[in-house]
XYZ file of C-alpha atoms in Angstrom:
638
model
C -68.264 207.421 42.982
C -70.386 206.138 40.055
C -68.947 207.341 36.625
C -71.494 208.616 34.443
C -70.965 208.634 30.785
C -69.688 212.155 28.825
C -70.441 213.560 25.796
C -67.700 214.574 23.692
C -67.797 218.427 24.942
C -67.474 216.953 28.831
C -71.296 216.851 29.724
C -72.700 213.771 31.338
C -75.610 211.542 29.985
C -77.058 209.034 30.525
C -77.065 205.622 29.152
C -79.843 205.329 26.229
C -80.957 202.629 24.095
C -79.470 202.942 20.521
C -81.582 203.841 16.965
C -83.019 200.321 17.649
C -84.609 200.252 20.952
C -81.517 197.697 21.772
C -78.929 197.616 24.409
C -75.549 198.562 22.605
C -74.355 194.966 22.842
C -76.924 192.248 22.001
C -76.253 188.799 20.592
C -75.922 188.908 16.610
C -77.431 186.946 14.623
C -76.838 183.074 14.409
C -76.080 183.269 10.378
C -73.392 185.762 10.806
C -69.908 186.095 12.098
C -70.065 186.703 15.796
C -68.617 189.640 16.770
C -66.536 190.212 20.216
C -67.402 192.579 22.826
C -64.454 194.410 21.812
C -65.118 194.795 18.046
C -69.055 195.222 19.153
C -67.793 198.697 21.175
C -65.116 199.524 18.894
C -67.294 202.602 17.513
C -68.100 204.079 20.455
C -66.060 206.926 20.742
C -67.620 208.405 24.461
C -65.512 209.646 26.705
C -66.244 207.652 30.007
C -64.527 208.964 33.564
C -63.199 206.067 35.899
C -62.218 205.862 39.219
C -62.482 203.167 41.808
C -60.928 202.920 45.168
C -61.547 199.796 47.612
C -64.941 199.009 45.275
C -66.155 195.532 45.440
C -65.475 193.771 41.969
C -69.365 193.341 41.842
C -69.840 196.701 42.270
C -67.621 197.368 39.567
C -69.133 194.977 36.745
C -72.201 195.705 37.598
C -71.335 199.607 36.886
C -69.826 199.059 33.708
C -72.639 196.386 32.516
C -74.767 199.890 32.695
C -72.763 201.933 30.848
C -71.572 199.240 28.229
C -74.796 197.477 27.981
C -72.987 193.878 28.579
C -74.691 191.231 30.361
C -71.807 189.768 33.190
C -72.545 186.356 35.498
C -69.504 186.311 37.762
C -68.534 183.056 39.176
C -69.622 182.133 43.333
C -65.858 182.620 43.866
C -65.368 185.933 42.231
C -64.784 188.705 44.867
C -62.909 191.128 46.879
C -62.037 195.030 46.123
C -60.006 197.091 43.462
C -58.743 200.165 43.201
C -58.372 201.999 39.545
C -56.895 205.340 39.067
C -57.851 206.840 35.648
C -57.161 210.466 35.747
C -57.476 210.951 31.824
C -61.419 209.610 30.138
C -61.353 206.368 28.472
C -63.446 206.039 25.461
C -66.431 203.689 25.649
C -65.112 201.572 23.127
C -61.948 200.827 25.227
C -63.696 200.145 28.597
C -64.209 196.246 28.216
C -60.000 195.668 27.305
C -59.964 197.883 30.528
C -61.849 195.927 32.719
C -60.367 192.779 30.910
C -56.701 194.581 32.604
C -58.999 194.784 36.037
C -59.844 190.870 36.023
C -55.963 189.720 35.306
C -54.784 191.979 37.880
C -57.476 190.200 40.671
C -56.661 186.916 39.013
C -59.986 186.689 37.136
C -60.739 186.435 33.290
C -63.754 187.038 31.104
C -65.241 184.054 28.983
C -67.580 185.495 26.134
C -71.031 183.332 25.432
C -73.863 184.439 23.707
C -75.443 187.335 24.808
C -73.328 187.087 28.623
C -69.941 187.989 29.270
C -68.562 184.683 32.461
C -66.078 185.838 35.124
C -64.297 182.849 36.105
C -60.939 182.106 37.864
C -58.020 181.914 35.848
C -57.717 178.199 36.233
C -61.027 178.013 35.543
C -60.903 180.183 32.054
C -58.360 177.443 30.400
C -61.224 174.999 30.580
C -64.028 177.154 29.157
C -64.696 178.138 25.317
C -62.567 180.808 24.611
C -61.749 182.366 21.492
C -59.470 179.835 19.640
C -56.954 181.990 17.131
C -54.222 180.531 14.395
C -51.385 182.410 13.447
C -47.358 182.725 15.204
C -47.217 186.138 13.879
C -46.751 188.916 16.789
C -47.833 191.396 14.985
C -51.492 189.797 14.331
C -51.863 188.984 18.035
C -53.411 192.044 20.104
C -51.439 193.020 23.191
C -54.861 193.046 26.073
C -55.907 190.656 28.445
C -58.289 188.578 26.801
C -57.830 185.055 27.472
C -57.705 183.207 24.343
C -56.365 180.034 23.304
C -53.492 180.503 20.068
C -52.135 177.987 17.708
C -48.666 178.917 16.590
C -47.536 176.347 13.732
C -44.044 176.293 13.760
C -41.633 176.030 10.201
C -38.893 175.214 11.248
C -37.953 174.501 15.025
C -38.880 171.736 17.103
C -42.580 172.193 19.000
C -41.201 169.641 21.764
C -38.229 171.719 21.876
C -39.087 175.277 21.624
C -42.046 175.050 24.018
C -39.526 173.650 26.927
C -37.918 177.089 26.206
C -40.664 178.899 26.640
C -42.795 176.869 29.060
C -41.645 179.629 32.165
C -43.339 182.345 30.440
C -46.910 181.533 31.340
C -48.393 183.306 33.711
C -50.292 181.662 36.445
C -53.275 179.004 35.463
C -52.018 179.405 31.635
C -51.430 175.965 29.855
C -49.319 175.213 26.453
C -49.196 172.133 24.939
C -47.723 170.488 22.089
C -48.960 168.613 18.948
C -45.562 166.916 17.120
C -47.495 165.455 14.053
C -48.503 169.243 12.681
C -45.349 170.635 14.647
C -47.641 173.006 16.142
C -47.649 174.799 19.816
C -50.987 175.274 21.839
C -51.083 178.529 24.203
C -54.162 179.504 26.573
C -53.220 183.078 28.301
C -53.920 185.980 27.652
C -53.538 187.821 24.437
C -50.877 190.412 25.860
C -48.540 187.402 27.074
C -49.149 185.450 23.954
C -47.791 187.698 21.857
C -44.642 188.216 24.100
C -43.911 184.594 23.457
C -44.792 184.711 19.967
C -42.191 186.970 19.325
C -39.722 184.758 21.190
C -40.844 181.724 18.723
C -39.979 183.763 16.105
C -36.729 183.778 17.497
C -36.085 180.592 17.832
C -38.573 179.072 14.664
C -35.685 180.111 11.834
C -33.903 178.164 9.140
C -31.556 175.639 10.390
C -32.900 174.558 13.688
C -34.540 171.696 11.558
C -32.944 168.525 12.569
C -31.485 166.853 9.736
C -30.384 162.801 9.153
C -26.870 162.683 7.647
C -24.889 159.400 7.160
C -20.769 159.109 8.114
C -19.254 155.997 6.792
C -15.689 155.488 8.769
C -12.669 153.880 7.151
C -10.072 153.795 10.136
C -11.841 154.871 13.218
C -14.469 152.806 15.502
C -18.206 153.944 14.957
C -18.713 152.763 18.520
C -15.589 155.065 19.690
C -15.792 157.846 18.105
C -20.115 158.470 18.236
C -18.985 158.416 22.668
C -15.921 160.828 21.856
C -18.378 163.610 19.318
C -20.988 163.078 21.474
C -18.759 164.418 25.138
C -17.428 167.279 22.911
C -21.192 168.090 21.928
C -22.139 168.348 25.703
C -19.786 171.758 25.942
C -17.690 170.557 29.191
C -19.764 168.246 30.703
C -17.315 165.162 30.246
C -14.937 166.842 31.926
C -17.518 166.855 35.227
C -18.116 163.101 34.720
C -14.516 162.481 34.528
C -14.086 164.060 37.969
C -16.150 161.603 39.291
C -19.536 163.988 39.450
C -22.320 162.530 37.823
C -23.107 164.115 34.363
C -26.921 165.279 33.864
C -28.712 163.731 31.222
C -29.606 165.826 28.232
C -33.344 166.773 28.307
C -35.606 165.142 25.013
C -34.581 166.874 21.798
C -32.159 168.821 23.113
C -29.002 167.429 22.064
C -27.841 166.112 18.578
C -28.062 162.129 18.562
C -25.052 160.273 16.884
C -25.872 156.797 16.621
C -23.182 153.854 15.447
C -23.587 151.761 13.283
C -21.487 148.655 13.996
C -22.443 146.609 10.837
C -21.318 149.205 8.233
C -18.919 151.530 11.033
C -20.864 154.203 10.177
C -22.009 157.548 12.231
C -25.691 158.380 11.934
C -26.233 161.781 12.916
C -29.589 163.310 14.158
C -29.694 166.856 14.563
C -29.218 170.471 13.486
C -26.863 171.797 10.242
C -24.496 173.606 12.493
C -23.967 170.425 14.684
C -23.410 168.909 11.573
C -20.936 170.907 10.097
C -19.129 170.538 13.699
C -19.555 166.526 13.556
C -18.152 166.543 9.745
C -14.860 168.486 10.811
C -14.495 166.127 13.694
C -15.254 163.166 11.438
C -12.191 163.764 9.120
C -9.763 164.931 11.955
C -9.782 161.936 13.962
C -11.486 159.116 10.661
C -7.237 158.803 10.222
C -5.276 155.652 10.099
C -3.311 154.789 13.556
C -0.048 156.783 13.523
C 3.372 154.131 14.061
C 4.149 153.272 17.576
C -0.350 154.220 18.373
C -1.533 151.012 19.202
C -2.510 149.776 22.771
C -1.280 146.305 23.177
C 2.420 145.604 24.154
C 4.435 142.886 25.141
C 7.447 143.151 27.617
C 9.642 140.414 28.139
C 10.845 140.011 31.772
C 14.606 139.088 32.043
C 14.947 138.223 36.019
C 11.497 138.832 37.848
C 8.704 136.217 37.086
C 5.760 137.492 34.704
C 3.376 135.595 37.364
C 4.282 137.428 40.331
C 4.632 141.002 38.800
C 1.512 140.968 36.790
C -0.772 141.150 40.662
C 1.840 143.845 42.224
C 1.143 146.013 38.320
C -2.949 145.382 38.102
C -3.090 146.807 41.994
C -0.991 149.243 41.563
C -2.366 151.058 38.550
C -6.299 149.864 39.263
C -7.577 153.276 39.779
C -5.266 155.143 36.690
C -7.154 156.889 33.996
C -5.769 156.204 30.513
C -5.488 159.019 27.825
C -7.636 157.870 25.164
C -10.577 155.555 27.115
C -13.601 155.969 25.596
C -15.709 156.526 29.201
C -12.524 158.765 30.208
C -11.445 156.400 32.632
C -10.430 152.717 31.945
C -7.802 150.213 34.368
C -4.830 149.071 32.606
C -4.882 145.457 31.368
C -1.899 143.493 32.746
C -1.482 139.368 31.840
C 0.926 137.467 32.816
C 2.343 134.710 29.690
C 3.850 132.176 32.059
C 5.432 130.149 28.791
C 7.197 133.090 27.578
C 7.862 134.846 31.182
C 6.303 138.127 29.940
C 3.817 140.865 30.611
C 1.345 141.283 27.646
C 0.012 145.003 28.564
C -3.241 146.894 27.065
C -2.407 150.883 27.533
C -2.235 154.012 25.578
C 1.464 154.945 24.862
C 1.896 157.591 27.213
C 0.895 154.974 29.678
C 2.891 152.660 28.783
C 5.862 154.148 28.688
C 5.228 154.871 32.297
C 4.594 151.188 32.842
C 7.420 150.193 31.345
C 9.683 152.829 33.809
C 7.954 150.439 36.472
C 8.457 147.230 35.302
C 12.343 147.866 34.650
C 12.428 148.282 38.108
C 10.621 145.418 39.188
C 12.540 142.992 36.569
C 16.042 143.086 38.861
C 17.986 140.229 39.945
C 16.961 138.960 43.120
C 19.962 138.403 46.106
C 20.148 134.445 46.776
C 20.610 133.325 50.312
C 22.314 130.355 51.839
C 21.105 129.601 55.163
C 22.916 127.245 57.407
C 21.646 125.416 60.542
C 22.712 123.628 63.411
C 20.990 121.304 65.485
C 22.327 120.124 68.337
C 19.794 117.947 71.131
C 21.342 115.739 73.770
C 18.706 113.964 75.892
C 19.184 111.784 78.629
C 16.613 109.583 80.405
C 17.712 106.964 83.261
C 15.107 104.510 85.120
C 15.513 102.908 88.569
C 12.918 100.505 89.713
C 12.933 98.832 93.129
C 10.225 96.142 94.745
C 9.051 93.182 96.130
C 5.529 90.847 96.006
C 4.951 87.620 97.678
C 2.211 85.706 97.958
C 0.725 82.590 99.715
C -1.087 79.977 98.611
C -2.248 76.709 100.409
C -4.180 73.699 99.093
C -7.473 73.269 99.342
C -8.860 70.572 101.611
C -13.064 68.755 101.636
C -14.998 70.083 104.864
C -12.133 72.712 105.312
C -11.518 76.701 104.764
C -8.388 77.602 103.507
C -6.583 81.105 103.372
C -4.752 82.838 100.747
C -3.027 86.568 100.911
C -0.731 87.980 98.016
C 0.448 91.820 96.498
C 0.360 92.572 92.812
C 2.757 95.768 92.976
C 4.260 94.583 89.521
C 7.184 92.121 89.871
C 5.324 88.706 90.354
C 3.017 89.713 86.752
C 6.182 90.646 84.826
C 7.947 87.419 86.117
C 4.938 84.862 84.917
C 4.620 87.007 81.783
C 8.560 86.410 80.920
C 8.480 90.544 80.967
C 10.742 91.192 84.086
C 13.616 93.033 83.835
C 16.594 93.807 85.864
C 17.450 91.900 88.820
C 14.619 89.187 90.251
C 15.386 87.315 93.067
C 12.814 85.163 94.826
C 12.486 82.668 97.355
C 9.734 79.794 97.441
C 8.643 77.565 100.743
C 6.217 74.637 100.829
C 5.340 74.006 104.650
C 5.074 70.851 106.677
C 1.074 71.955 106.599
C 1.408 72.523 102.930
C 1.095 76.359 102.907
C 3.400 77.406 100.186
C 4.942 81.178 100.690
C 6.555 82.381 97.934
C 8.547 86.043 97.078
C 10.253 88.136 94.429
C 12.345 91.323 94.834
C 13.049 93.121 91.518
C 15.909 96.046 91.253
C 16.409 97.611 87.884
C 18.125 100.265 86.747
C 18.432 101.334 82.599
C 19.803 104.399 81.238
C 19.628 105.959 77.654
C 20.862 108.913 75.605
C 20.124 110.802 72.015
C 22.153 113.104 70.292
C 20.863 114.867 67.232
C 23.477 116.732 65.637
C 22.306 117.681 62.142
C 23.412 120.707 59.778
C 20.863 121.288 57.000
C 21.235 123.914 54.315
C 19.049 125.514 51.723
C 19.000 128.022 49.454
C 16.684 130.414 47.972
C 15.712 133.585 46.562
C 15.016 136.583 48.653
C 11.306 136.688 49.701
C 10.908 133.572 48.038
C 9.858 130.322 50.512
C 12.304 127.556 50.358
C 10.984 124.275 51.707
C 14.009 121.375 52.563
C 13.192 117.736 54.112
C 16.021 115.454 54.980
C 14.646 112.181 56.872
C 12.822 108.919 56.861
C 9.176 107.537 55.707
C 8.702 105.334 59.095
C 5.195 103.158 59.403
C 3.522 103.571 62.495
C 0.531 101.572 63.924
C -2.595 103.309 63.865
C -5.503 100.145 64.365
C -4.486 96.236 64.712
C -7.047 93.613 65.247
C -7.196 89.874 65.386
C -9.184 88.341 62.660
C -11.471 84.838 63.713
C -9.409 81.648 64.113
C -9.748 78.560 65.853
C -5.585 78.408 67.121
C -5.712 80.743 69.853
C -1.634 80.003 70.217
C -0.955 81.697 66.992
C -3.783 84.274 65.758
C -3.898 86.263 62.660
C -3.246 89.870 63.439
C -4.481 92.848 60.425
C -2.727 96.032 61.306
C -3.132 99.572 60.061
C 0.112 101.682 59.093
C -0.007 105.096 58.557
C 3.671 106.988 56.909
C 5.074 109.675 58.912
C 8.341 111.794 58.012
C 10.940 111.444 60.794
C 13.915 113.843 60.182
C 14.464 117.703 59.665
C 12.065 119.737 57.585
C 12.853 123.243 57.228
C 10.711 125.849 55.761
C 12.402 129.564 55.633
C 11.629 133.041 54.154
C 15.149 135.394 53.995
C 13.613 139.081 53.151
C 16.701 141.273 52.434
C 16.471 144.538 53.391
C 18.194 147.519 51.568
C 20.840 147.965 54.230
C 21.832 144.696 53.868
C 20.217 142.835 57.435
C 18.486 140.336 56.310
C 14.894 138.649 58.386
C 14.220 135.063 58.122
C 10.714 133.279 58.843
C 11.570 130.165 60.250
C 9.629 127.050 60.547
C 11.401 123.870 61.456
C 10.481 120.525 62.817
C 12.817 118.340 64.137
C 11.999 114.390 64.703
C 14.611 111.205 65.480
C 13.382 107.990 66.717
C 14.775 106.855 69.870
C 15.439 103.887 71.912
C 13.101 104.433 74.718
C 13.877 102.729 78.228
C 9.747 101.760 78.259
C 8.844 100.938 75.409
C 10.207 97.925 73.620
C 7.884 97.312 70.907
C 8.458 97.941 67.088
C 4.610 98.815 66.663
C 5.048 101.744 68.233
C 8.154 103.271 68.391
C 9.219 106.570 69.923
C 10.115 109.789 68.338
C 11.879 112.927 69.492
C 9.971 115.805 68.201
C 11.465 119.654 68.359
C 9.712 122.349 66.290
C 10.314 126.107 66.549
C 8.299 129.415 64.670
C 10.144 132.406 64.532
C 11.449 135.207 63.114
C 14.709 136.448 63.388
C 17.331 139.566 61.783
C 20.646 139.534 61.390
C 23.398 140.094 59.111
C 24.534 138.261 56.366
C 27.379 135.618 57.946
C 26.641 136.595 61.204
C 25.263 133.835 63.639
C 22.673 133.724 65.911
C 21.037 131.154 68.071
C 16.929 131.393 67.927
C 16.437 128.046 70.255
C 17.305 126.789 73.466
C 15.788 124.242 75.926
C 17.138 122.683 79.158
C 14.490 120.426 80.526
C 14.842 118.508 83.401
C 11.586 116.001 84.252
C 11.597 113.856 87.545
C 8.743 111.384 88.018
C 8.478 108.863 90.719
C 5.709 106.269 91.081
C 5.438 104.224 94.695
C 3.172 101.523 94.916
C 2.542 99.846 98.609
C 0.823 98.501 100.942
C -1.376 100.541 103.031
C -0.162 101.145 106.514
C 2.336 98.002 105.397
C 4.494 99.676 103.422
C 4.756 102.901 106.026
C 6.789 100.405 108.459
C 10.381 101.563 108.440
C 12.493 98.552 107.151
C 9.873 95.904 106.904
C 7.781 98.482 104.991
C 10.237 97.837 101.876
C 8.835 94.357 101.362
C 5.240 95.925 101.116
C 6.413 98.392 98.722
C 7.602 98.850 95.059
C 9.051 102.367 93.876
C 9.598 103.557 90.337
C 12.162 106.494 89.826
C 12.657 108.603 86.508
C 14.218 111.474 85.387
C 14.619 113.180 81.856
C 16.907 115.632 80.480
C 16.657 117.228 77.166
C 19.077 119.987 76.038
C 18.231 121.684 72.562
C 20.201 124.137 70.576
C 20.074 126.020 67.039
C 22.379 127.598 65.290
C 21.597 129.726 61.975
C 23.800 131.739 59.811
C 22.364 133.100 56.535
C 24.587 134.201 53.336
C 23.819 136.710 51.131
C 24.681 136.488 47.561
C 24.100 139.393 45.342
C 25.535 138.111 41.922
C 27.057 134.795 40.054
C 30.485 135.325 41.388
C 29.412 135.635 45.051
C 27.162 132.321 44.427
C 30.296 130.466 42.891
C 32.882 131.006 45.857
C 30.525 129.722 48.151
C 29.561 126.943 45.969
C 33.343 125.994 46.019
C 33.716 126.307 49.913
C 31.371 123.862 50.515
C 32.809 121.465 48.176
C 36.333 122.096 49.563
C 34.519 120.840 52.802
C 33.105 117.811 51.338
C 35.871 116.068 49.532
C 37.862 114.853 53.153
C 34.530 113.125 53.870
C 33.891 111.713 49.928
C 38.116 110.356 50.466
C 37.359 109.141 53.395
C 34.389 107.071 51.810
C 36.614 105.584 48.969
């Protein structure tokens, strides 16, 4: 259906030329203002009937170019169908907002030029030349579709600001910008949606949103404090979330009021609105107050029995992770240092901390149980040798134009006897023959025995869970390198030896942890050395020690006594030197044949007892027991 034009009694006519022989809209001239299309139809007071259903949007500009007289070039995108439903007539001087409401609804806008009216896309509209208006009054800014571009100077709000508020208002394609240095906000959309946010800026642009620059001077309080503390309550909660360990979002640009310090002159500058700053005075002189008594943050505690050193780690791990009442991030660790010259804990905490801290450390600063611990070492070792043998040898002399024989056995005998080394019993026998073969022979029987017995009591003590380290003994040299300088007298050499000091004796390292029932566990490391006559080894260079050592931990109650090593070893060696197939003979086969027999026997024992001593009294009567036991021996040494 094509709507005709009506006459205002209902009769259709058709569309004439006007008194001038001119479409109704033609371009104006160029020394004029330049009307709209609007305000060009305004007069026309024709009643026109619409109705479209499923009509291409061609079909439809093209039908009201021929009523209205208005030139349209639609863009090579512009197309598809609409449907409009206008039971009542529209005058002719409202049809072009009309089809302006057709266009927004199909996502199309119309761009006025001279003498054409350009139906672009939306996105396409921002970038054309459209009407540019001035003015942030609602009430001046027509409510139709007619994409525009409006300047709204603002008086008193912030352009950044404000237009962040409105920004989700646009409909789609629509841009807004912002222009800080004239405090001015830039809207393409169309006229209808301007003036929706218009009359939200008018809203918001109202005395007092100006931000203003006031200066705080502090007498009492830190500038660098107290900006953090006004600046969490300003947030409205959101310290609260940080505290919890959430991340807090930062405020967006402009939005918040900016309190700066001013660590030169501990002064507040403030940044922002008049209400903020009547918030930010009343918080200034609440808390800009001198420290109240008993306020501050450092304290010293002076320890009577523990050691500062040792309770200052056990306080810092312990109350790493506490939050203290008046941090300025809302959470700060506690500051604990040890003053070894004065034994004391110098402590940085609020003081409702502190007096928590101090409920701790009067339970850590207790006197500490001594214990005596008493040992017994007992070692008997024997070690017996039996040696038995015989080597012979003979020997004749060597004659011109003749081949002698010769035929001995080194088993060990014959070497120790022409070195002066032989030991035991040697008896030989020695023949020169009528041919003058000499036969000689040497039987050697020895038998040595030997025996140590370590009987030592060492005693030492310490505090509980304290290490107490005790060595009773002897600095012995040993060799370690010996070598013969460059002489001519072979007989008597010069020998340069290397000695290296070793501890030979008891040393005793033990850790008593007493236990609240009263057993008490000992970590025991002890090392036991003696040096010894050994039955083969003679020489001083390099003499022989008897080495025990034992590791272990070990409970028990205080007086008790408990044995934590024993050790019955029992070594036989035996060496047998001979002559093959010789030596196997029975009988003769002992003078091929020289046998070495050892054995070794080693019995350890060790005997603790600890004594625990929980005050000066208990310390004292043990102290007076042991000298009770000394004096017989101190007599006896008079």
């Amino acid at each position: 259906m094509v709507p005709m034009p009506m006459n205002r009694f209902g009769q259709q006519e058709s569309a004439a030329p006007n008194a001038t022989g001119t479409p109704p809209f033609s371009a104006p001239a160029r020394d004029v203002t330049v009307p709209t299309v609007a305000e060009s139809l305004q007069d026309r007071d024709e009643l026109v009937q619409v109705n479209f259903e499923d009509v291409e949007i061609r079909t439809v500009l093209k039908t009201i170019g021929e009523i209205t007289g208005i030139n349209f070039i639609p863009h090579q995108s512009v197309s598809g169908t609409v449907t409009v439903m206008s039971p009542t007539p529209i005058r002719l001087g409202d049809i072009y907002p009309f089809l302006q409401s057709i266009l927004d609804v199909a996502g199309y806008a119309a761009v006025e030029a001279d003498n054409v009216v350009k139906i672009v896309p939306k996105a396409e509209a921002t970038k054309r030349n459209l009407q540019v208006r001035i003015g942030a009054d609602p009430g001046a800014i027509p409510k139709n579709d007619a994409m525009v571009t409006q300047i709204l100077p603002l008086r008193y709000g912030d352009a950044t600001e404000i237009s962040q508020i409105v920004q989700p208002l646009l409909s789609t394609g629509a841009q807004m910008a912002t222009y800080p240095r004239t405090n001015s906000i830039m809207v393409t959309d169309t006229s209808a949606n301007i003036h929706h946010i218009a009359q939200i800026v008018a809203q918001l642009d109202v005395e007092g949103s100006r931000e203003n620059v006031t200066l705080f001077p502090l007498t009492h309080a830190s500038a660098q404090v107290l900006s953090e503390q006004i600046v969490r309550i300003l947030d409205g909660g959101q310290g609260s979330t940080a505290a919890s360990g959430r991340a807090r979002p930062a405020p967006a640009e402009g939005q918040s009021t900016r309190v700066l310090p001013d660590a030169r002159t501990n002064s507040l500058i403030v940044v922002g609105s008049e209400q903020n700053l009547d918030t930010i005075r009343r918080l200034v002189a609440q808390l800009d107050v001198e420290r109240p008594t008993g306020a501050d943050n450092v304290h010293v505690t002076y320890l009577k029995n523990a050691d500062a050193n040792d309770v200052a780690p056990s306080l810092e791990a312990a109350l790493a992770g506490m939050r203290l009442t008046d941090a300025v991030d809302g959470r700060q660790q506690i500051q604990v240092t040890a003053d070894a010259s004065t034994n004391s804990l110098i402590i940085v905490a609020s003081p409702q901390d502190f007096t928590m801290i101090s409920q701790i450390v009067e339970k850590l600063d207790i006197v500490r149980e001594q214990v005596l611990v008493e040992m017994t070492i007992l070692e008997v070792s024997e070690e017996a040798l039996k040696e038995l043998g015989v080597d012979w040898a003979t020997l004749d002399e060597a004659v011109s134009n003749s081949v002698r024989g010769f035929g001995l056995t080194n088993l060990g005998p014959r070497v120790n006897f022409l070195g002066g080394d032989l030991e035991g019993l040697a008896v030989g026998a020695w023949q020169n023959g009528s041919t003058g073969v000499q036969i000689g022979a040497i039987l050697q029987a020895l038998q040595k025995k030997s025996g140590v017995n370590i009987l030592s009591t060492p005693h030492v003590l310490t505090s509980n869970h304290r290490k107490a380290r005790i060595v009773v003994g002897e600095n012995t040299p040993f060799v370690v390198q010996s070598r013969v300088t460059e002489t001519t007298d072979f007989l008597t050499p010069t020998v340069i030896k290397q000695y290296e000091y070793k501890d030979v004796g008891i040393t005793l390292e033990i850790t008593p942890h007493v236990s609240q029932s009263g057993l008490v566990r000992l970590q025991i490391d002890g090392e036991f050395t003696k040096l010894i006559d050994s039955v083969t080894a003679a020489s001083s260079d390099t003499p022989t020690t008897a080495k025990r050592s034992a590791q272990t931990v070990v409970t028990m109650g205080s007086g008790n006594t408990g044995v934590i090593g024993g050790l019955i070893r029992d070594d036989k060696t035996r060496i047998v030197n001979q002559i093959p197939l010789l030596g196997d003979v029975p009988l003769v086969g002992n003078l091929f044949r020289w046998q070495r027999d050892r054995v070794q026997k080693t019995n350890l024992l060790i005997f603790i007892t600890p004594h625990v001593m929980t005050d000066a009294q208990q310390l004292q009567d043990i102290t007076n027991t042991k000298r009770d036991q000394m004096l017989p021996l101190l007599e006896e040494g008079r």
